[in-house]
Amino acid sequence: MRAVAIVPAAGRGVRMGSMGPKVLMPLLGRPLLGWTLRPILESGCFSEVAVACSPDHRNLISRFLSEEAGTGTPVRVIIGGQTRQDSVANCLREISSGCDLVAVHDGARPLVTAGLITTVVKRAEEGGAAIAAVPCKDTVKLSTQGGIVSETLDRSRIWLVQTPQCFRFDLLVSAYEAARRKEYVATDDSSLVEHMGAPVHIVMGSYENIKVTTPEDLLICEEILKRRVR
Ligand code: C5P
């Protein structure tokens, strides 16, 4: 099975309040994207990696990637789009045909492990589509627009979804094509595949596999990384 990884990293980091690209913010002295790419490359699952970046940051990210190179796996930089979905769609169009599986992993999730990536890829190889997720620990409520509780959801069936998410290449391409036709926009890739009616298998993720979105996430990441590198 030939697998390719897509790393959407074209977000502007608005919620982080960062001046430059969020994915190049330092984490223990190393750019965040470097931490994210290491387990992807170390997993040995992928023949190619495509990183989506914003046009403004293309040169910075390309320079960083050329300095980081060394595993032998080609890492390409592709211009992302307005939304995460556009960024992944751009990568899907550009990656070489002939691959069987495609895994998508957020550039902003630097604490993923090679083990989790491998488990998700294997599950997708067997079942066509697999995502990492963790059981919800809090009570979850729906509200009206005005902020009044309208419903309390059954926590035992709620999963907090992460990346990696891995799919048969042709399934994900069809799902993206259908979403484009129907103008359906979602915040993860699995939603598009679910929309096609295809089963998506849940793999136990990790509570450490957080997405760096707001400044306190960086502090949490640094503490976890300090423990890991000790
Ligand atoms: O903002 P969000 O939580 O959707 O970001 C998830 C990932 O998608 C981040 O790694 C971010 O850089 C990426 N992204 C992207 N293109 C966008 C918006 C977000 O590649 N236009």
Coordinates of C-alpha atoms and ligand atoms in Angstrom, one line a residue:
M1 CA 0.0 0.0 0.0
R2 CA 1.4 3.4 -1.0
A3 CA 0.4 6.2 1.4
V4 CA 0.8 9.9 1.2
A5 CA 0.5 12.4 4.1
I6 CA -1.1 15.9 3.8
V7 CA -0.3 18.4 6.5
P8 CA -2.6 21.5 6.4
A9 CA -0.5 24.3 7.9
A10 CA -1.9 27.3 6.1
G11 CA -3.9 28.7 9.0
R12 CA -3.1 32.4 9.9
G13 CA -3.0 31.8 13.6
V14 CA -5.5 34.6 14.3
R15 CA -6.6 32.9 17.6
M16 CA -3.0 32.6 18.6
G17 CA -2.4 36.3 18.0
S18 CA 0.9 35.4 16.2
M19 CA 2.6 37.8 13.9
G20 CA 4.3 35.2 11.7
P21 CA 3.1 31.7 10.7
K22 CA 1.7 29.8 13.8
V23 CA 3.4 26.6 12.6
L24 CA 6.8 28.2 12.8
M25 CA 6.4 29.4 16.4
P26 CA 9.1 28.0 18.7
L27 CA 8.4 25.1 20.9
L28 CA 11.4 24.3 23.2
G29 CA 13.5 26.2 20.7
R30 CA 12.2 24.3 17.6
P31 CA 9.5 25.4 15.1
L32 CA 6.2 23.8 15.9
L33 CA 6.0 22.3 12.4
G34 CA 9.3 20.5 13.0
W35 CA 7.7 18.6 15.9
T36 CA 4.7 17.7 13.8
L37 CA 6.7 16.4 10.9
R38 CA 9.1 14.3 12.9
P39 CA 6.6 11.5 13.9
I40 CA 5.0 11.7 10.4
L41 CA 8.4 10.9 8.8
E42 CA 9.6 8.5 11.5
S43 CA 6.4 6.4 11.2
G44 CA 7.8 5.2 7.8
C45 CA 4.2 5.0 6.5
F46 CA 4.5 7.6 3.8
S47 CA 6.3 7.9 0.4
E48 CA 5.6 11.6 0.2
V49 CA 4.4 14.5 2.4
A50 CA 2.6 17.6 1.2
V51 CA 2.5 20.6 3.5
A52 CA -0.1 23.3 2.7
C53 CA 1.1 26.8 3.7
S54 CA -0.3 30.3 3.1
P55 CA 1.2 32.2 0.1
D56 CA 2.7 34.8 2.4
H57 CA 4.7 32.2 4.3
R58 CA 5.8 30.0 1.4
N59 CA 9.4 31.1 1.4
L60 CA 9.8 30.9 5.1
I61 CA 8.3 27.4 5.3
S62 CA 10.2 26.2 2.2
R63 CA 13.5 27.4 3.8
F64 CA 12.7 25.7 7.1
L65 CA 11.8 22.4 5.3
S66 CA 15.0 22.4 3.3
E67 CA 17.0 22.8 6.5
E68 CA 15.0 20.0 8.2
A69 CA 15.3 17.6 5.3
G70 CA 17.1 14.4 5.9
T71 CA 14.9 11.4 6.1
G72 CA 14.8 10.8 2.4
T73 CA 11.0 11.2 2.2
P74 CA 10.1 14.1 -0.2
V75 CA 8.3 16.9 1.6
R76 CA 6.5 19.3 -0.8
V77 CA 5.1 22.8 -0.1
I78 CA 1.7 23.5 -1.6
I79 CA -0.1 26.8 -1.4
G80 CA -3.2 26.4 0.8
G81 CA -6.6 28.1 0.5
Q82 CA -9.1 30.2 2.4
T83 CA -10.3 27.3 4.6
R84 CA -8.7 24.2 5.9
Q85 CA -10.8 22.3 3.4
D86 CA -9.5 24.4 0.5
S87 CA -5.9 23.7 1.7
V88 CA -6.4 19.9 1.8
A89 CA -8.2 20.1 -1.6
N90 CA -5.2 21.9 -3.1
C91 CA -2.8 19.2 -1.8
L92 CA -5.1 16.4 -3.0
R93 CA -4.9 17.8 -6.5
E94 CA -1.2 18.1 -6.5
I95 CA 0.0 14.8 -4.9
S96 CA 1.1 12.1 -7.2
S97 CA -1.5 9.7 -8.5
G98 CA -1.1 6.0 -7.8
C99 CA -1.2 6.2 -4.1
D100 CA -3.7 4.0 -2.2
L101 CA -4.1 5.8 1.1
V102 CA -3.9 9.5 2.1
A103 CA -3.6 10.6 5.7
V104 CA -4.3 14.1 6.8
H105 CA -2.7 15.5 9.9
D106 CA -3.0 19.1 11.2
G107 CA 0.3 21.0 11.1
A108 CA -0.8 22.5 14.5
R109 CA -0.8 19.1 16.3
P110 CA 2.8 18.7 17.2
L111 CA 2.3 16.0 19.9
V112 CA 1.1 13.2 17.7
T113 CA 3.2 10.1 17.9
A114 CA 4.5 7.8 15.1
G115 CA 2.6 4.9 16.9
L116 CA -0.8 6.7 16.6
I117 CA -0.1 7.6 13.0
T118 CA 0.7 3.9 12.2
T119 CA -2.4 2.6 14.0
V120 CA -4.7 5.0 12.1
V121 CA -3.1 4.2 8.7
K122 CA -3.4 0.4 9.4
R123 CA -7.1 0.8 10.4
A124 CA -7.8 2.7 7.1
E125 CA -5.9 0.1 5.1
E126 CA -8.4 -2.5 6.5
G127 CA -11.6 -0.5 6.7
G128 CA -11.2 2.4 4.1
A129 CA -11.4 5.3 6.6
A130 CA -10.1 5.8 10.1
I131 CA -9.8 8.7 12.5
A132 CA -8.1 9.3 15.8
A133 CA -10.5 10.5 18.6
V134 CA -10.8 10.5 22.4
P135 CA -13.9 10.1 24.6
C136 CA -15.4 13.4 25.8
K137 CA -14.6 14.0 29.5
D138 CA -16.9 17.0 30.0
T139 CA -20.7 17.3 29.9
V140 CA -21.7 18.8 26.5
K141 CA -24.8 21.0 25.9
L142 CA -26.3 22.5 22.8
S143 CA -27.5 26.1 23.1
T144 CA -29.8 28.4 21.3
Q145 CA -28.3 31.4 19.5
G146 CA -29.1 33.4 22.6
G147 CA -27.0 31.3 24.9
I148 CA -29.8 29.3 26.6
V149 CA -29.3 25.6 27.0
S150 CA -31.5 23.7 24.6
E151 CA -30.2 20.1 25.2
T152 CA -27.7 18.0 27.2
L153 CA -26.0 15.4 25.0
D154 CA -25.3 11.8 25.9
R155 CA -21.6 12.1 26.8
S156 CA -21.0 8.3 26.5
R157 CA -21.4 8.5 22.7
I158 CA -19.4 11.7 22.2
W159 CA -15.9 11.6 20.7
L160 CA -13.5 14.6 20.4
V161 CA -12.0 14.2 17.0
Q162 CA -8.4 14.7 16.2
T163 CA -6.0 14.0 13.3
P164 CA -4.5 11.9 11.9
Q165 CA -7.4 10.9 9.7
C166 CA -6.7 8.4 7.0
F167 CA -8.7 7.3 3.9
R168 CA -8.5 5.3 0.8
F169 CA -7.2 7.8 -1.7
D170 CA -10.1 7.4 -4.2
L171 CA -12.7 7.7 -1.4
L172 CA -11.3 11.0 -0.1
V173 CA -11.0 12.4 -3.6
S174 CA -14.6 11.5 -4.3
A175 CA -15.7 13.0 -1.0
Y176 CA -13.9 16.3 -1.7
E177 CA -15.4 16.4 -5.2
A178 CA -19.0 15.8 -3.8
A179 CA -18.4 18.5 -1.2
R180 CA -17.3 21.0 -3.9
R181 CA -20.4 20.2 -6.0
K182 CA -22.8 20.5 -3.0
E183 CA -20.9 23.5 -1.5
Y184 CA -20.6 21.6 1.7
V185 CA -17.9 22.9 4.1
A186 CA -16.7 21.1 7.2
T187 CA -13.9 21.4 9.7
D188 CA -12.4 18.0 9.2
D189 CA -12.0 15.5 6.4
S190 CA -14.0 12.7 8.0
S191 CA -17.2 14.8 7.8
L192 CA -16.9 14.8 4.0
V193 CA -16.5 11.0 3.9
E194 CA -19.4 10.6 6.3
H195 CA -21.5 12.7 4.0
M196 CA -20.9 10.1 1.3
G197 CA -22.3 7.4 3.6
A198 CA -19.0 5.6 4.0
P199 CA -18.2 4.1 7.4
V200 CA -15.4 5.8 9.3
H201 CA -13.6 3.8 12.0
I202 CA -12.6 5.4 15.3
V203 CA -9.2 4.7 16.7
M204 CA -8.3 5.7 20.3
G205 CA -6.3 8.9 20.0
S206 CA -4.4 10.6 22.9
Y207 CA -5.4 13.4 25.2
E208 CA -1.9 14.7 24.6
N209 CA -2.5 15.1 20.8
I210 CA -3.9 18.7 21.2
K211 CA -4.3 21.2 18.4
V212 CA -2.3 24.4 19.2
T213 CA -5.0 27.1 18.7
T214 CA -4.7 29.6 21.6
P215 CA -1.6 30.7 23.6
E216 CA -2.2 28.4 26.6
D217 CA -2.0 25.4 24.2
L218 CA 1.7 26.2 23.6
L219 CA 2.4 26.2 27.4
I220 CA 0.7 22.7 27.7
C221 CA 2.7 21.4 24.7
E222 CA 6.0 22.7 26.1
E223 CA 5.3 20.9 29.4
I224 CA 4.5 17.6 27.6
L225 CA 7.5 17.9 25.3
K226 CA 9.8 18.6 28.3
R227 CA 8.6 15.4 29.9
R228 CA 9.1 13.4 26.7
V229 CA 12.6 14.7 25.9
R230 CA 13.8 14.2 29.5
Ligands
C5P1 O1 -8.1 26.5 12.2 P1 -8.3 25.0 12.2 O2 -8.5 24.4 13.6 O3 -9.2 24.5 11.2 O4 -6.8 24.5 11.8 C1 -6.5 23.1 11.6 C2 -5.3 23.0 10.7 O5 -5.6 23.5 9.4 C3 -4.1 23.9 11.2 O6 -2.9 23.1 11.1 C4 -4.1 25.0 10.2 O7 -2.8 25.6 9.9 C5 -4.7 24.4 8.9 N1 -5.4 25.3 8.0 C6 -5.0 25.4 6.7 N2 -5.6 26.3 5.8 C7 -6.5 27.2 6.3 C8 -6.9 27.1 7.7 C9 -6.3 26.2 8.5 O8 -4.2 24.6 6.3 N3 -7.0 28.0 5.5

